[in-house]
One Martini backbone bead per residue (centre of mass of N, CA, C, O) as a GRO file, in nm:
protein
  391
    1MET     BB    1   0.997   2.706  -1.403
    2ILE     BB    2   1.011   2.396  -1.200
    3LYS     BB    3   0.781   2.124  -1.096
    4SER     BB    4   0.654   1.946  -0.977
    5ARG     BB    5   0.487   1.795  -1.219
    6ASP     BB    6   0.712   1.753  -1.402
    7VAL     BB    7   0.897   1.528  -1.231
    8VAL     BB    8   0.699   1.339  -1.012
    9PRO     BB    9   0.622   1.142  -1.262
   10TYR     BB   10   0.864   0.983  -1.226
   11LEU     BB   11   0.871   0.863  -0.967
   12GLY     BB   12   0.583   0.652  -1.034
   13LEU     BB   13   0.741   0.496  -1.231
   14LEU     BB   14   0.977   0.387  -1.038
   15TRP     BB   15   0.727   0.256  -0.876
   16GLY     BB   16   0.653   0.049  -1.095
   17ILE     BB   17   0.948  -0.082  -1.151
   18LEU     BB   18   1.007  -0.238  -0.865
   19PRO     BB   19   0.990  -0.530  -0.928
   20LEU     BB   20   1.247  -0.563  -1.145
   21PHE     BB   21   1.461  -0.593  -0.911
   22TYR     BB   22   1.393  -0.858  -0.819
   23ILE     BB   23   1.584  -0.980  -0.996
   24ILE     BB   24   1.823  -0.874  -0.798
   25PRO     BB   25   2.017  -0.864  -0.595
   26GLY     BB   26   1.932  -0.687  -0.379
   27GLY     BB   27   1.691  -0.476  -0.489
   28ASN     BB   28   1.591  -0.339  -0.293
   29ILE     BB   29   1.789  -0.182  -0.194
   30ILE     BB   30   1.859  -0.035  -0.422
   31PHE     BB   31   1.611   0.099  -0.470
   32TYR     BB   32   1.608   0.269  -0.237
   33LEU     BB   33   1.899   0.402  -0.301
   34LEU     BB   34   1.781   0.531  -0.537
   35GLN     BB   35   1.505   0.715  -0.436
   36ILE     BB   36   1.684   0.880  -0.256
   37VAL     BB   37   1.885   0.999  -0.530
   38VAL     BB   38   1.626   1.121  -0.664
   39SER     BB   39   1.475   1.272  -0.441
   40LEU     BB   40   1.708   1.451  -0.399
   41PHE     BB   41   1.733   1.589  -0.694
   42LEU     BB   42   1.458   1.703  -0.682
   43PHE     BB   43   1.462   1.888  -0.433
   44LEU     BB   44   1.669   2.070  -0.533
   45ILE     BB   45   1.571   2.169  -0.804
   46LEU     BB   46   1.282   2.266  -0.676
   47SER     BB   47   1.358   2.442  -0.370
   48LYS     BB   48   1.288   2.290  -0.100
   49LYS     BB   49   1.207   2.419   0.185
   50ALA     BB   50   0.977   2.332   0.320
   51ILE     BB   51   0.912   2.070   0.579
   52PRO     BB   52   0.669   1.881   0.676
   53LYS     BB   53   0.557   1.760   0.951
   54ALA     BB   54   0.513   1.509   0.910
   55CYS     BB   55   0.824   1.426   0.849
   56LEU     BB   56   0.890   1.482   1.156
   57GLY     BB   57   0.720   1.275   1.264
   58ILE     BB   58   0.845   1.030   1.134
   59ALA     BB   59   1.157   1.109   1.247
   60GLY     BB   60   1.078   1.029   1.528
   61ILE     BB   61   0.966   0.777   1.537
   62GLY     BB   62   1.218   0.631   1.429
   63ALA     BB   63   1.416   0.733   1.636
   64VAL     BB   64   1.271   0.574   1.852
   65PHE     BB   65   1.291   0.295   1.700
   66PHE     BB   66   1.575   0.296   1.706
   67VAL     BB   67   1.686   0.348   2.042
   68GLN     BB   68   1.472   0.108   2.135
   69SER     BB   69   1.627  -0.105   1.986
   70GLY     BB   70   1.891  -0.072   2.086
   71TYR     BB   71   1.862  -0.179   2.330
   72MET     BB   72   1.711  -0.447   2.321
   73ASP     BB   73   1.959  -0.603   2.151
   74ALA     BB   74   2.166  -0.563   2.317
   75HIS     BB   75   2.038  -0.842   2.442
   76GLN     BB   76   2.037  -0.967   2.172
   77ASN     BB   77   1.957  -0.930   1.860
   78PHE     BB   78   2.179  -0.737   1.634
   79VAL     BB   79   2.094  -0.616   1.320
   80LEU     BB   80   2.144  -0.380   1.116
   81SER     BB   81   1.975  -0.430   0.868
   82ASN     BB   82   1.724  -0.313   1.037
   83TYR     BB   83   1.858  -0.019   1.089
   84LEU     BB   84   1.855   0.055   0.772
   85GLY     BB   85   1.573  -0.012   0.687
   86LEU     BB   86   1.439   0.223   0.862
   87THR     BB   87   1.600   0.462   0.731
   88LEU     BB   88   1.513   0.415   0.434
   89PHE     BB   89   1.214   0.451   0.522
   90VAL     BB   90   1.199   0.698   0.624
   91LEU     BB   91   1.320   0.878   0.423
   92ASN     BB   92   1.147   0.814   0.164
   93ILE     BB   93   0.857   0.921   0.303
   94SER     BB   94   0.971   1.235   0.329
   95LEU     BB   95   1.069   1.275   0.044
   96LEU     BB   96   0.769   1.213  -0.056
   97ILE     BB   97   0.595   1.429   0.080
   98SER     BB   98   0.774   1.669   0.002
   99LEU     BB   99   0.740   1.641  -0.322
  100VAL     BB  100   0.426   1.504  -0.315
  101ASP     BB  101   0.161   1.705  -0.438
  102ARG     BB  102  -0.127   1.867  -0.542
  103GLU     BB  103  -0.042   1.864  -0.820
  104SER     BB  104   0.086   1.562  -0.871
  105ILE     BB  105  -0.022   1.285  -0.741
  106LEU     BB  106  -0.164   1.197  -0.979
  107ALA     BB  107   0.078   1.148  -1.176
  108PHE     BB  108   0.193   0.972  -0.999
  109SER     BB  109   0.000   0.746  -0.964
  110ARG     BB  110  -0.032   0.678  -1.279
  111ASN     BB  111   0.236   0.570  -1.335
  112PHE     BB  112   0.252   0.360  -1.109
  113PHE     BB  113   0.009   0.173  -1.249
  114ILE     BB  114   0.076   0.128  -1.480
  115PHE     BB  115   0.370   0.027  -1.447
  116SER     BB  116   0.236  -0.239  -1.248
  117SER     BB  117   0.090  -0.343  -1.499
  118VAL     BB  118   0.348  -0.398  -1.685
  119CYS     BB  119   0.462  -0.601  -1.501
  120ALA     BB  120   0.203  -0.794  -1.476
  121ILE     BB  121   0.278  -0.859  -1.802
  122ILE     BB  122   0.571  -0.987  -1.743
  123HIS     BB  123   0.479  -1.192  -1.515
  124ILE     BB  124   0.299  -1.377  -1.729
  125ILE     BB  125   0.545  -1.459  -1.937
  126PHE     BB  126   0.761  -1.556  -1.738
  127ILE     BB  127   0.587  -1.781  -1.691
  128LYS     BB  128   0.461  -1.872  -1.997
  129ALA     BB  129   0.806  -1.958  -2.029
  130GLY     BB  130   0.909  -2.057  -1.763
  131LEU     BB  131   1.126  -1.804  -1.588
  132ILE     BB  132   0.930  -1.898  -1.357
  133SER     BB  133   0.847  -2.075  -1.077
  134GLY     BB  134   0.696  -2.326  -0.881
  135LEU     BB  135   0.511  -2.437  -0.573
  136TRP     BB  136   0.237  -2.582  -0.595
  137GLY     BB  137   0.153  -2.390  -0.846
  138ARG     BB  138   0.279  -2.154  -0.681
  139PHE     BB  139   0.419  -1.849  -0.793
  140SER     BB  140   0.641  -1.642  -0.823
  141PHE     BB  141   0.802  -1.364  -0.812
  142PHE     BB  142   1.053  -1.193  -0.869
  143GLY     BB  143   1.330  -1.343  -0.831
  144GLY     BB  144   1.185  -1.573  -0.617
  145SER     BB  145   0.964  -1.405  -0.459
  146HIS     BB  146   0.717  -1.380  -0.273
  147PRO     BB  147   0.433  -1.344  -0.365
  148ASN     BB  148   0.270  -1.142  -0.152
  149LEU     BB  149   0.479  -0.923  -0.302
  150GLY     BB  150   0.279  -0.859  -0.527
  151GLY     BB  151   0.040  -0.801  -0.401
  152GLU     BB  152   0.077  -0.580  -0.238
  153ILE     BB  153   0.172  -0.377  -0.482
  154PHE     BB  154  -0.084  -0.421  -0.670
  155ALA     BB  155  -0.283  -0.305  -0.417
  156ILE     BB  156  -0.174  -0.020  -0.398
  157SER     BB  157  -0.184   0.057  -0.749
  158ALA     BB  158  -0.503   0.038  -0.738
  159PHE     BB  159  -0.566   0.266  -0.600
  160ALA     BB  160  -0.418   0.475  -0.789
  161GLY     BB  161  -0.559   0.446  -1.000
  162ALA     BB  162  -0.862   0.521  -0.900
  163ILE     BB  163  -0.774   0.802  -0.858
  164SER     BB  164  -0.643   0.856  -1.170
  165MET     BB  165  -0.826   0.707  -1.353
  166LYS     BB  166  -1.045   0.608  -1.545
  167LYS     BB  167  -1.262   0.334  -1.565
  168SER     BB  168  -1.207   0.219  -1.850
  169SER     BB  169  -0.909   0.201  -1.769
  170PHE     BB  170  -0.874   0.049  -1.526
  171LEU     BB  171  -0.999  -0.225  -1.532
  172LEU     BB  172  -0.804  -0.303  -1.741
  173LEU     BB  173  -0.519  -0.299  -1.571
  174CYS     BB  174  -0.593  -0.497  -1.375
  175ILE     BB  175  -0.623  -0.758  -1.526
  176PRO     BB  176  -0.286  -0.861  -1.500
  177MET     BB  177  -0.325  -0.757  -1.223
  178LEU     BB  178  -0.526  -1.067  -1.129
  179ILE     BB  179  -0.347  -1.272  -1.305
  180SER     BB  180  -0.063  -1.271  -1.137
  181THR     BB  181  -0.226  -1.355  -0.826
  182TYR     BB  182  -0.315  -1.596  -0.933
  183PHE     BB  183  -0.075  -1.742  -1.005
  184MET     BB  184   0.034  -1.673  -0.686
  185GLU     BB  185  -0.228  -1.691  -0.461
  186THR     BB  186  -0.273  -1.406  -0.404
  187ARG     BB  187  -0.580  -1.379  -0.192
  188THR     BB  188  -0.579  -1.083  -0.102
  189GLY     BB  189  -0.536  -0.936  -0.330
  190MET     BB  190  -0.715  -0.980  -0.486
  191ILE     BB  191  -0.959  -0.880  -0.331
  192VAL     BB  192  -0.845  -0.601  -0.329
  193ILE     BB  193  -0.867  -0.553  -0.647
  194GLY     BB  194  -1.182  -0.622  -0.666
  195LEU     BB  195  -1.242  -0.384  -0.447
  196THR     BB  196  -1.174  -0.182  -0.588
  197ALA     BB  197  -1.311  -0.191  -0.839
  198LEU     BB  198  -1.590  -0.207  -0.699
  199MET     BB  199  -1.574   0.126  -0.627
  200LYS     BB  200  -1.533   0.242  -0.843
  201ILE     BB  201  -1.816   0.137  -0.994
  202ILE     BB  202  -1.993   0.277  -0.777
  203PHE     BB  203  -1.814   0.565  -0.677
  204GLU     BB  204  -1.787   0.689  -0.932
  205VAL     BB  205  -1.867   1.032  -0.945
  206ASP     BB  206  -1.971   1.315  -1.004
  207GLY     BB  207  -1.785   1.493  -0.799
  208GLU     BB  208  -1.890   1.482  -0.509
  209LEU     BB  209  -1.949   1.251  -0.229
  210THR     BB  210  -2.300   1.236  -0.179
  211LYS     BB  211  -2.565   1.106   0.013
  212SER     BB  212  -2.716   1.082  -0.229
  213ASN     BB  213  -2.576   0.940  -0.452
  214LEU     BB  214  -2.479   0.697  -0.244
  215LEU     BB  215  -2.766   0.609  -0.271
  216ARG     BB  216  -2.786   0.542  -0.551
  217ARG     BB  217  -2.544   0.333  -0.581
  218ILE     BB  218  -2.652   0.121  -0.377
  219LEU     BB  219  -2.927   0.070  -0.565
  220LEU     BB  220  -2.822  -0.033  -0.734
  221CYS     BB  221  -2.686  -0.307  -0.630
  222MET     BB  222  -2.920  -0.477  -0.576
  223PRO     BB  223  -2.948  -0.708  -0.825
  224ILE     BB  224  -2.670  -0.826  -0.707
  225VAL     BB  225  -2.725  -0.922  -0.475
  226ILE     BB  226  -2.980  -1.102  -0.567
  227VAL     BB  227  -2.834  -1.274  -0.700
  228ILE     BB  228  -2.657  -1.375  -0.473
  229LEU     BB  229  -2.921  -1.489  -0.322
  230LEU     BB  230  -2.993  -1.710  -0.547
  231GLU     BB  231  -2.686  -1.798  -0.639
  232GLY     BB  232  -2.494  -1.857  -0.434
  233SER     BB  233  -2.355  -2.135  -0.447
  234LEU     BB  234  -2.201  -2.079  -0.715
  235ILE     BB  235  -2.057  -1.816  -0.600
  236ARG     BB  236  -1.925  -1.969  -0.366
  237GLY     BB  237  -1.763  -2.184  -0.536
  238ALA     BB  238  -1.591  -2.008  -0.666
  239ALA     BB  239  -1.452  -1.852  -0.462
  240GLU     BB  240  -1.335  -2.119  -0.339
  241GLU     BB  241  -1.163  -2.168  -0.601
  242ILE     BB  242  -0.964  -1.920  -0.565
  243LEU     BB  243  -0.888  -1.894  -0.296
  244LEU     BB  244  -0.856  -2.193  -0.179
  245ALA     BB  245  -1.056  -2.342   0.066
  246SER     BB  246  -0.993  -2.661   0.048
  247ASP     BB  247  -0.683  -2.679   0.025
  248PRO     BB  248  -0.518  -2.843   0.245
  249ASP     BB  249  -0.269  -2.614   0.274
  250ARG     BB  250  -0.462  -2.313   0.213
  251GLY     BB  251  -0.689  -2.357   0.398
  252LEU     BB  252  -0.926  -2.409   0.617
  253ALA     BB  253  -0.765  -2.657   0.758
  254THR     BB  254  -0.496  -2.464   0.868
  255GLY     BB  255  -0.703  -2.243   0.987
  256PHE     BB  256  -0.725  -1.946   1.096
  257VAL     BB  257  -0.614  -1.745   0.867
  258SER     BB  258  -0.386  -1.934   0.796
  259GLY     BB  259  -0.260  -1.980   1.071
  260ARG     BB  260  -0.195  -1.680   1.163
  261ASN     BB  261  -0.308  -1.719   1.460
  262TYR     BB  262  -0.030  -1.767   1.571
  263GLN     BB  263   0.133  -1.536   1.527
  264TRP     BB  264  -0.023  -1.364   1.707
  265MET     BB  265   0.029  -1.511   1.960
  266GLN     BB  266   0.314  -1.465   1.990
  267ALA     BB  267   0.339  -1.217   1.970
  268TRP     BB  268   0.165  -1.132   2.229
  269GLU     BB  269   0.344  -1.292   2.422
  270SER     BB  270   0.608  -1.063   2.369
  271PHE     BB  271   0.465  -0.828   2.461
  272THR     BB  272   0.367  -0.930   2.771
  273LEU     BB  273   0.711  -0.962   2.842
  274HIS     BB  274   0.762  -0.626   2.723
  275PRO     BB  275   0.520  -0.368   2.708
  276TRP     BB  276   0.698  -0.104   2.679
  277PHE     BB  277   0.944  -0.176   2.505
  278GLY     BB  278   1.008  -0.439   2.409
  279SER     BB  279   1.213  -0.671   2.188
  280GLY     BB  280   1.276  -0.552   1.905
  281MET     BB  281   1.393  -0.657   1.613
  282GLY     BB  282   1.521  -0.928   1.702
  283LEU     BB  283   1.282  -1.082   1.755
  284TYR     BB  284   1.285  -1.255   1.429
  285GLU     BB  285   1.590  -1.362   1.398
  286ASP     BB  286   1.526  -1.622   1.487
  287SER     BB  287   1.266  -1.880   1.501
  288MET     BB  288   1.049  -1.670   1.482
  289ARG     BB  289   0.806  -1.572   1.343
  290GLY     BB  290   0.619  -1.358   1.217
  291ALA     BB  291   0.341  -1.169   1.297
  292HIS     BB  292   0.127  -1.073   1.009
  293ASN     BB  293   0.108  -0.786   1.181
  294PRO     BB  294   0.170  -0.431   1.209
  295PHE     BB  295   0.095  -0.438   1.516
  296LEU     BB  296   0.235  -0.639   1.624
  297TYR     BB  297   0.506  -0.532   1.568
  298SER     BB  298   0.520  -0.303   1.724
  299ILE     BB  299   0.401  -0.427   2.013
  300SER     BB  300   0.647  -0.634   1.989
  301MET     BB  301   0.909  -0.433   1.973
  302TYR     BB  302   0.795  -0.160   2.139
  303GLY     BB  303   0.557  -0.168   2.254
  304VAL     BB  304   0.345   0.105   2.333
  305VAL     BB  305   0.560   0.307   2.171
  306GLY     BB  306   0.429   0.197   1.915
  307LEU     BB  307   0.146   0.358   1.907
  308ILE     BB  308   0.211   0.640   1.822
  309PHE     BB  309   0.195   0.552   1.508
  310TRP     BB  310  -0.100   0.502   1.499
  311ILE     BB  311  -0.227   0.753   1.605
  312TRP     BB  312  -0.046   0.954   1.384
  313LEU     BB  313  -0.222   0.819   1.156
  314GLY     BB  314  -0.546   0.831   1.250
  315TRP     BB  315  -0.520   1.161   1.221
  316TYR     BB  316  -0.495   1.137   0.867
  317ALA     BB  317  -0.782   0.930   0.840
  318TYR     BB  318  -0.950   1.167   0.970
  319SER     BB  319  -0.905   1.367   0.779
  320LEU     BB  320  -0.981   1.228   0.524
  321VAL     BB  321  -1.252   1.132   0.587
  322LYS     BB  322  -1.331   1.496   0.584
  323SER     BB  323  -1.178   1.571   0.287
  324ASN     BB  324  -1.235   1.269   0.122
  325PHE     BB  325  -1.408   0.998   0.123
  326LYS     BB  326  -1.377   0.897  -0.164
  327ILE     BB  327  -1.090   0.823  -0.116
  328PHE     BB  328  -1.090   0.651   0.119
  329ILE     BB  329  -1.277   0.396   0.013
  330PHE     BB  330  -1.060   0.311  -0.186
  331LEU     BB  331  -0.863   0.277   0.058
  332LEU     BB  332  -0.990   0.038   0.227
  333PRO     BB  333  -0.926  -0.239   0.076
  334SER     BB  334  -0.600  -0.205   0.186
  335THR     BB  335  -0.653  -0.277   0.512
  336LEU     BB  336  -0.642  -0.586   0.470
  337MET     BB  337  -0.295  -0.558   0.418
  338LEU     BB  338  -0.264  -0.486   0.792
  339VAL     BB  339  -0.402  -0.761   0.878
  340LEU     BB  340  -0.249  -1.037   0.680
  341ASN     BB  341   0.012  -0.913   0.639
  342ASP     BB  342   0.431  -0.875   0.664
  343ARG     BB  343   0.410  -0.567   0.717
  344PHE     BB  344   0.567  -0.225   0.849
  345MET     BB  345   0.868  -0.168   0.822
  346ASN     BB  346   0.988  -0.182   0.483
  347SER     BB  347   1.097  -0.297   0.147
  348ASN     BB  348   0.798  -0.276   0.095
  349SER     BB  349   0.603  -0.068  -0.064
  350PHE     BB  350   0.378  -0.073   0.042
  351PRO     BB  351   0.348   0.084   0.347
  352LEU     BB  352   0.463   0.350   0.201
  353LEU     BB  353   0.238   0.409   0.068
  354PHE     BB  354  -0.008   0.380   0.266
  355TYR     BB  355   0.099   0.622   0.428
  356PHE     BB  356   0.145   0.826   0.228
  357TYR     BB  357  -0.173   0.859   0.107
  358VAL     BB  358  -0.264   0.943   0.424
  359ILE     BB  359  -0.103   1.172   0.483
  360GLN     BB  360  -0.129   1.330   0.232
  361PHE     BB  361  -0.463   1.367   0.197
  362GLY     BB  362  -0.490   1.443   0.494
  363ARG     BB  363  -0.343   1.747   0.400
  364PHE     BB  364  -0.569   1.779   0.223
  365THR     BB  365  -0.709   2.118   0.254
  366SER     BB  366  -0.924   2.323   0.093
  367VAL     BB  367  -0.922   2.210  -0.236
  368HIS     BB  368  -0.859   2.224  -0.555
  369TRP     BB  369  -0.907   2.014  -0.837
  370ASN     BB  370  -0.816   2.013  -1.226
  371ALA     BB  371  -0.785   1.705  -1.338
  372GLU     BB  372  -0.485   1.776  -1.407
  373GLY     BB  373  -0.205   1.688  -1.548
  374THR     BB  374   0.190   1.570  -1.546
  375VAL     BB  375   0.276   1.313  -1.834
  376LEU     BB  376   0.584   1.312  -1.989
  377GLY     BB  377   0.496   1.612  -2.120
  378ARG     BB  378   0.180   1.572  -2.090
  379ARG     BB  379  -0.162   1.640  -2.095
  380VAL     BB  380  -0.424   1.487  -1.882
  381LYS     BB  381  -0.717   1.354  -1.828
  382PHE     BB  382  -0.850   1.214  -1.507
  383PHE     BB  383  -1.133   1.381  -1.468
  384ARG     BB  384  -1.415   1.523  -1.611
  385SER     BB  385  -1.397   1.688  -1.311
  386ARG     BB  386  -1.392   1.839  -1.029
  387ILE     BB  387  -1.196   1.752  -0.745
  388ARG     BB  388  -1.339   1.840  -0.412
  389ILE     BB  389  -1.120   1.958  -0.101
  390ARG     BB  390  -1.286   1.965   0.224
  391ALA     BB  391  -1.295   2.022   0.542
   0.00000   0.00000   0.00000
């Protein structure tokens, strides 16, 4: 009988090659449709019968947002593509939750990370070959799409690699992603990938992450802290150079968090105008720029009703902290993307996969992982020792 761990890794491969779809006009929609078709096919051949409660939860929230936004947009800006995007988002994450279980999630994550790294290498080659244009020294992502898009995809794939790869292999495959994000000047992406790699170096321990080995790892970092204190100006100067802190167009002179605070204020003002039911997804179809913060997106478009999503997701995050603190530590750097970037529920893979990982790992309690998975038909070792997830 075909098992989830035999076929679900191919889903990870598909998510990994997502960046290449942006070369095609409208490739993000093509990708979403392809993912849904493939996922439905796998759902059928695996004879999945029980639907996880998490799927019902995200479907219910999506339905509320759909109806509520439709009512508000009827008086303002009704754009069909917004509702198509929300529907595809809910379908994709629901199918992913149903298919990727505790036996296959490491194999899924490993393939996703490896092929994301391959895409980063291809992106670098395209840049060096002159196939990708740049504006003021900042290169685009595939297909001329926004550079931040690439940084977000590579950021969540770094987490996938951190939980599924040996330390040496993980750090090696992170290098192309860091170089690609450097060319695109996606500073948040560089920070997230760098922090995830640092978390992997510090907190990757055999077996469970306990208070004793956590303290030991922190003490081992003291020499690094001392060097930073002694050579603070040198390190700070290098960081400012990489993160463009002095750049007149993208540095500190452009305002708090590069001017995103003005978009945050605009979204907050929209929320105060329609606090109960929001202004609908059509809010950002006119001259108003995006909120650049998923929480502000939710409350500006859906009002206080938008909070139900964060309360629901927060419950799974709390469960994750209790069940496997090490995985929570590895995921923590990615939350920076949820603070600074322009995503909530849309066709970028970052928010969908971030929510998916929080939900899925929050569901996995009281189970042992064998530390082995099936990737493209071969047995591969993910960790040297078992990973125990305790309730």
